[in-house]
Amino acid sequence: MEKGRSGCPINQSLEIIGDKWSLLIIRDIMFAGKRHFRELLQSEEKIASNILTNRLDKLEQEGLLSKNSDPGHKQKYIYQLTEAGIDLLPVLAEIGTWSIKHRPVDLQKYKHAGQVAKGGKEMLKEIRKGLVKVHLK
Amino acid sequence: MEKGRSGCPINQSLEIIGDKWSLLIIRDIMFAGKRHFRELLQSEEKIASNILTNRLDKLEQEGLLSKNSDPGHKQKYIYQLTEAGIDLLPVLAEIGTWSIKHRPVDLQKYKHAGQVAKGGKEMLKEIRKGLVKVHLK
């Protein structure tokens, strides 16, 4: 049953999202409404195309994203969050809150992050509801 | 002011802790009472000595750990959490909670993680108090 380096809960997450890119992809799908490879390629952090392919495959394999063909476009796939993906919302919220306190963040540009950090549990509940509606059907 | 790939709060954290090891080191200092290089080297995930050196340096540089010579041992250093390090507690708690729900964790071996996940805000407050007492003086 145990996968990876240990069964420690911290480690078990890091085995999947312990890198510089995976959570940025989740962020873009969760908060920026991105669904397609090409959109995900265009974020400010400039992920390379081969890394994006690699991470999307891994996140799908590990059950954080679902990948389906886009009925409107023969050669396109739509990426959506699974329940496990949506459940990363509080992780992202705490990571953002930490950065706002301790790192040189740009809250002019990333206004929403400031709102989430201030919004507390109630806001997370609302965001979660919206995500379930959009991604899980 | 801006450092790294973007000023996004998610990204600003990942620039420092977005890897497979940094949060395991924080975990060991935070929850396992480890303070010395040799102890940190002995965790279940078997970090390599050069990676441990590299991550400790980075975490100290970025202000998450403090490093002081150990008065009892000429050639030893003691690593402790700074306030920014302690503030990662809710991040670790949410990561652990997510793994417990979605990953093959070993809660027999890592009992404390299960308690933290169930303990909620009140428990985090208590743990935080203890950390401040031990690390910040």
CSV table of C-alpha atoms in Angstrom, one decimal:
chain,number,residue,atom,x,y,z
A,1,MET,CA,0.0,0.0,0.0
A,2,GLU,CA,2.7,2.4,0.9
A,3,LYS,CA,4.1,4.4,-2.0
A,4,GLY,CA,7.3,6.4,-2.1
A,5,ARG,CA,9.8,7.2,0.6
A,6,SER,CA,7.6,6.9,3.7
A,7,GLY,CA,4.0,6.7,4.9
A,8,CYS,CA,4.3,10.1,6.6
A,9,PRO,CA,1.4,12.3,5.6
A,10,ILE,CA,3.7,15.3,4.9
A,11,ASN,CA,5.8,13.1,2.7
A,12,GLN,CA,2.9,11.5,0.9
A,13,SER,CA,1.8,14.9,-0.4
A,14,LEU,CA,5.3,15.9,-1.3
A,15,GLU,CA,5.7,12.8,-3.4
A,16,ILE,CA,3.0,14.3,-5.7
A,17,ILE,CA,3.1,18.0,-5.3
A,18,GLY,CA,6.6,18.5,-3.9
A,19,ASP,CA,8.0,20.5,-6.8
A,20,LYS,CA,8.0,24.0,-8.2
A,21,TRP,CA,5.2,23.6,-10.7
A,22,SER,CA,2.4,21.2,-9.7
A,23,LEU,CA,0.7,23.6,-7.4
A,24,LEU,CA,0.9,26.5,-9.9
A,25,ILE,CA,-1.0,24.3,-12.4
A,26,ILE,CA,-3.6,23.5,-9.7
A,27,ARG,CA,-3.8,27.2,-9.0
A,28,ASP,CA,-4.4,28.1,-12.6
A,29,ILE,CA,-7.2,25.5,-13.0
A,30,MET,CA,-8.7,26.4,-9.6
A,31,PHE,CA,-8.6,30.2,-9.6
A,32,ALA,CA,-7.9,31.3,-13.1
A,33,GLY,CA,-10.4,29.2,-14.9
A,34,LYS,CA,-7.8,27.6,-17.2
A,35,ARG,CA,-8.7,24.3,-18.8
A,36,HIS,CA,-6.5,23.8,-21.8
A,37,PHE,CA,-2.8,23.0,-22.2
A,38,ARG,CA,-2.3,26.2,-24.2
A,39,GLU,CA,-3.8,28.4,-21.5
A,40,LEU,CA,-1.7,26.7,-18.8
A,41,LEU,CA,1.4,27.3,-20.8
A,42,GLN,CA,0.8,31.1,-20.7
A,43,SER,CA,1.1,31.8,-17.0
A,44,GLU,CA,3.5,34.5,-15.6
A,45,GLU,CA,6.0,31.8,-14.4
A,46,LYS,CA,6.6,30.6,-17.9
A,47,ILE,CA,6.4,26.8,-17.5
A,48,ALA,CA,8.2,24.9,-20.3
A,49,SER,CA,6.0,22.8,-22.5
A,50,ASN,CA,7.7,19.5,-21.7
A,51,ILE,CA,7.4,20.1,-17.9
A,52,LEU,CA,3.8,21.1,-18.3
A,53,THR,CA,3.1,17.8,-20.1
A,54,ASN,CA,5.0,15.8,-17.5
A,55,ARG,CA,3.2,17.4,-14.5
A,56,LEU,CA,-0.3,17.2,-16.1
A,57,ASP,CA,0.3,13.5,-16.7
A,58,LYS,CA,1.4,12.9,-13.2
A,59,LEU,CA,-1.4,14.9,-11.6
A,60,GLU,CA,-3.9,13.0,-13.7
A,61,GLN,CA,-2.3,9.7,-12.9
A,62,GLU,CA,-2.4,10.5,-9.2
A,63,GLY,CA,-6.1,11.4,-9.4
A,64,LEU,CA,-5.9,15.2,-8.8
A,65,LEU,CA,-7.0,16.1,-12.3
A,66,SER,CA,-9.3,14.6,-14.9
A,67,LYS,CA,-8.5,14.8,-18.6
A,68,ASN,CA,-11.2,14.6,-21.2
A,69,SER,CA,-11.4,15.3,-24.9
A,70,ASP,CA,-13.1,18.6,-25.6
A,71,PRO,CA,-16.2,18.0,-27.7
A,72,GLY,CA,-15.7,21.3,-29.5
A,73,HIS,CA,-12.1,20.6,-30.5
A,74,LYS,CA,-10.8,17.3,-31.9
A,75,GLN,CA,-7.3,17.7,-30.8
A,76,LYS,CA,-7.9,19.4,-27.4
A,77,TYR,CA,-8.2,18.1,-23.9
A,78,ILE,CA,-10.0,19.7,-21.0
A,79,TYR,CA,-8.4,19.4,-17.6
A,80,GLN,CA,-10.6,19.7,-14.5
A,81,LEU,CA,-10.1,19.2,-10.8
A,82,THR,CA,-11.1,15.9,-9.2
A,83,GLU,CA,-12.4,15.9,-5.6
A,84,ALA,CA,-8.8,15.3,-4.5
A,85,GLY,CA,-7.7,18.3,-6.5
A,86,ILE,CA,-10.5,20.5,-5.0
A,87,ASP,CA,-9.4,19.4,-1.6
A,88,LEU,CA,-6.1,21.1,-2.1
A,89,LEU,CA,-7.9,24.4,-1.7
A,90,PRO,CA,-7.1,24.8,2.0
A,91,VAL,CA,-3.4,23.9,1.3
A,92,LEU,CA,-3.2,26.6,-1.3
A,93,ALA,CA,-5.0,29.1,1.0
A,94,GLU,CA,-2.5,28.5,3.8
A,95,ILE,CA,0.5,28.7,1.5
A,96,GLY,CA,-0.8,32.0,0.1
A,97,THR,CA,-1.4,33.3,3.6
A,98,TRP,CA,2.1,32.4,4.6
A,99,SER,CA,3.6,34.2,1.6
A,100,ILE,CA,1.6,37.3,2.2
A,101,LYS,CA,3.1,37.5,5.6
A,102,HIS,CA,6.7,36.5,4.8
A,103,ARG,CA,7.4,37.0,1.1
A,104,PRO,CA,7.6,39.8,-1.5
A,105,VAL,CA,4.2,39.1,-3.0
A,106,ASP,CA,2.4,41.4,-5.5
A,107,LEU,CA,-1.1,41.8,-4.1
A,108,GLN,CA,-1.9,44.5,-6.7
A,109,LYS,CA,-1.7,41.9,-9.4
A,110,TYR,CA,-2.9,38.9,-7.3
A,111,LYS,CA,-5.7,40.6,-5.5
A,112,HIS,CA,-7.8,37.5,-5.2
A,113,ALA,CA,-5.1,35.9,-3.1
A,114,GLY,CA,-5.4,38.7,-0.6
A,115,GLN,CA,-9.1,38.2,-0.4
A,116,VAL,CA,-8.9,34.5,0.1
A,117,ALA,CA,-6.3,35.0,2.9
A,118,LYS,CA,-8.6,37.4,4.7
A,119,GLY,CA,-11.8,35.5,3.9
A,120,GLY,CA,-11.2,32.7,6.3
A,121,LYS,CA,-13.2,29.4,6.5
A,122,GLU,CA,-16.4,30.9,5.2
A,123,MET,CA,-14.9,32.1,2.0
A,124,LEU,CA,-13.2,28.8,1.5
A,125,LYS,CA,-16.6,27.1,1.8
A,126,GLU,CA,-18.0,29.4,-0.9
A,127,ILE,CA,-15.1,28.9,-3.2
A,128,ARG,CA,-15.3,25.1,-2.7
A,129,LYS,CA,-19.0,25.1,-3.5
A,130,GLY,CA,-18.2,26.9,-6.8
A,131,LEU,CA,-15.4,24.5,-7.6
A,132,VAL,CA,-17.6,21.4,-7.0
A,133,LYS,CA,-20.2,22.9,-9.3
A,134,VAL,CA,-17.9,23.6,-12.1
A,135,HIS,CA,-15.5,20.7,-12.0
A,136,LEU,CA,-17.3,17.7,-10.6
A,137,LYS,CA,-20.0,17.2,-13.2
B,1,MET,CA,11.4,43.7,-4.4
B,2,GLU,CA,10.0,40.8,-6.4
B,3,LYS,CA,12.0,37.6,-6.2
B,4,GLY,CA,11.8,34.7,-8.5
B,5,ARG,CA,9.3,33.8,-11.2
B,6,SER,CA,6.3,36.0,-10.1
B,7,GLY,CA,4.8,37.8,-7.2
B,8,CYS,CA,2.0,35.3,-6.9
B,9,PRO,CA,1.7,34.2,-3.2
B,10,ILE,CA,1.5,30.5,-4.2
B,11,ASN,CA,4.6,30.9,-6.3
B,12,GLN,CA,6.5,32.9,-3.7
B,13,SER,CA,6.2,30.0,-1.3
B,14,LEU,CA,7.1,27.4,-3.9
B,15,GLU,CA,10.3,29.3,-4.7
B,16,ILE,CA,11.5,28.3,-1.2
B,17,ILE,CA,9.7,25.2,-0.2
B,18,GLY,CA,8.7,23.8,-3.6
B,19,ASP,CA,10.7,20.6,-3.5
B,20,LYS,CA,10.6,17.1,-2.1
B,21,TRP,CA,12.7,17.8,1.0
B,22,SER,CA,12.4,21.3,2.5
B,23,LEU,CA,9.1,20.6,4.3
B,24,LEU,CA,10.4,17.3,5.6
B,25,ILE,CA,13.2,19.1,7.3
B,26,ILE,CA,10.8,21.6,8.7
B,27,ARG,CA,8.6,18.7,9.9
B,28,ASP,CA,11.5,17.1,11.7
B,29,ILE,CA,12.5,20.2,13.5
B,30,MET,CA,8.9,21.1,14.2
B,31,PHE,CA,7.5,17.8,15.3
B,32,ALA,CA,10.3,15.4,16.0
B,33,GLY,CA,12.5,17.7,18.1
B,34,LYS,CA,15.5,17.3,15.8
B,35,ARG,CA,18.1,20.1,16.0
B,36,HIS,CA,21.3,18.7,14.6
B,37,PHE,CA,22.5,17.8,11.1
B,38,ARG,CA,23.1,14.2,12.1
B,39,GLU,CA,19.6,13.8,13.4
B,40,LEU,CA,18.1,15.3,10.3
B,41,LEU,CA,20.1,12.9,8.2
B,42,GLN,CA,18.4,9.9,9.9
B,43,SER,CA,14.8,10.3,8.9
B,44,GLU,CA,12.9,7.6,7.2
B,45,GLU,CA,13.0,9.2,3.8
B,46,LYS,CA,16.8,9.0,3.8
B,47,ILE,CA,17.8,12.4,2.6
B,48,ALA,CA,21.3,12.6,1.1
B,49,SER,CA,23.9,14.5,3.0
B,50,ASN,CA,24.6,17.0,0.3
B,51,ILE,CA,20.9,17.7,-0.3
B,52,LEU,CA,20.4,18.2,3.4
B,53,THR,CA,23.3,20.7,3.5
B,54,ASN,CA,21.9,22.5,0.5
B,55,ARG,CA,18.4,22.8,1.9
B,56,LEU,CA,19.4,23.8,5.4
B,57,ASP,CA,21.5,26.6,3.9
B,58,LYS,CA,18.6,27.8,1.7
B,59,LEU,CA,16.1,27.6,4.6
B,60,GLU,CA,18.4,29.6,6.8
B,61,GLN,CA,19.1,32.1,4.0
B,62,GLU,CA,15.4,32.6,3.4
B,63,GLY,CA,14.8,33.2,7.1
B,64,LEU,CA,12.9,30.0,8.0
B,65,LEU,CA,15.6,28.5,10.2
B,66,SER,CA,18.2,29.9,12.5
B,67,LYS,CA,21.6,28.3,12.8
B,68,ASN,CA,23.7,28.7,15.9
B,69,SER,CA,26.8,27.0,17.2
B,70,ASP,CA,26.0,24.5,19.9
B,71,PRO,CA,27.8,25.6,23.1
B,72,GLY,CA,28.2,22.0,24.1
B,73,HIS,CA,29.9,20.9,20.9
B,74,LYS,CA,32.5,22.8,19.1
B,75,GLN,CA,31.8,21.5,15.6
B,76,LYS,CA,28.0,21.3,15.9
B,77,TYR,CA,25.3,23.6,14.9
B,78,ILE,CA,21.8,23.8,16.3
B,79,TYR,CA,19.0,24.5,13.9
B,80,GLN,CA,15.8,26.1,15.1
B,81,LEU,CA,12.7,27.5,13.6
B,82,THR,CA,12.3,31.3,13.1
B,83,GLU,CA,8.9,32.9,13.3
B,84,ALA,CA,8.5,32.4,9.6
B,85,GLY,CA,9.3,28.7,10.1
B,86,ILE,CA,6.8,28.3,12.9
B,87,ASP,CA,4.2,30.0,10.7
B,88,LEU,CA,4.4,27.1,8.3
B,89,LEU,CA,2.5,25.0,10.9
B,90,PRO,CA,-0.9,25.5,9.3
B,91,VAL,CA,0.5,24.7,5.9
B,92,LEU,CA,1.9,21.4,7.2
B,93,ALA,CA,-1.3,20.7,9.0
B,94,GLU,CA,-3.4,21.1,5.8
B,95,ILE,CA,-0.9,19.1,3.8
B,96,GLY,CA,-1.2,16.3,6.3
B,97,THR,CA,-4.9,16.4,6.4
B,98,TRP,CA,-5.1,16.2,2.6
B,99,SER,CA,-2.8,13.1,2.6
B,100,ILE,CA,-4.8,11.4,5.3
B,101,LYS,CA,-7.8,11.7,3.1
B,102,HIS,CA,-6.3,10.9,-0.3
B,103,ARG,CA,-3.0,9.1,0.1
B,104,PRO,CA,-1.7,5.8,1.5
B,105,VAL,CA,-0.4,7.1,4.8
B,106,ASP,CA,0.8,5.1,7.7
B,107,LEU,CA,-1.1,6.5,10.7
B,108,GLN,CA,0.1,3.7,13.0
B,109,LYS,CA,3.6,5.0,12.6
B,110,TYR,CA,2.7,8.7,12.3
B,111,LYS,CA,0.1,8.9,15.0
B,112,HIS,CA,0.7,12.5,15.8
B,113,ALA,CA,-0.2,13.5,12.3
B,114,GLY,CA,-3.7,12.0,12.7
B,115,GLN,CA,-4.1,13.9,16.0
B,116,VAL,CA,-3.1,17.2,14.4
B,117,ALA,CA,-5.5,16.7,11.5
B,118,LYS,CA,-8.4,16.0,13.9
B,119,GLY,CA,-7.4,18.6,16.5
B,120,GLY,CA,-8.4,21.6,14.4
B,121,LYS,CA,-7.5,25.2,15.2
B,122,GLU,CA,-7.4,24.8,19.0
B,123,MET,CA,-4.7,22.2,18.7
B,124,LEU,CA,-2.7,24.2,16.3
B,125,LYS,CA,-2.8,27.1,18.7
B,126,GLU,CA,-1.4,24.9,21.5
B,127,ILE,CA,1.3,23.5,19.2
B,128,ARG,CA,2.2,26.9,18.1
B,129,LYS,CA,2.6,28.1,21.7
B,130,GLY,CA,5.0,25.3,22.4
B,131,LEU,CA,7.0,26.0,19.3
B,132,VAL,CA,7.4,29.7,20.2
B,133,LYS,CA,8.6,28.7,23.6
B,134,VAL,CA,11.1,26.2,22.4
B,135,HIS,CA,12.4,27.9,19.3
B,136,LEU,CA,12.1,31.7,19.7
B,137,LYS,CA,14.4,32.3,22.7
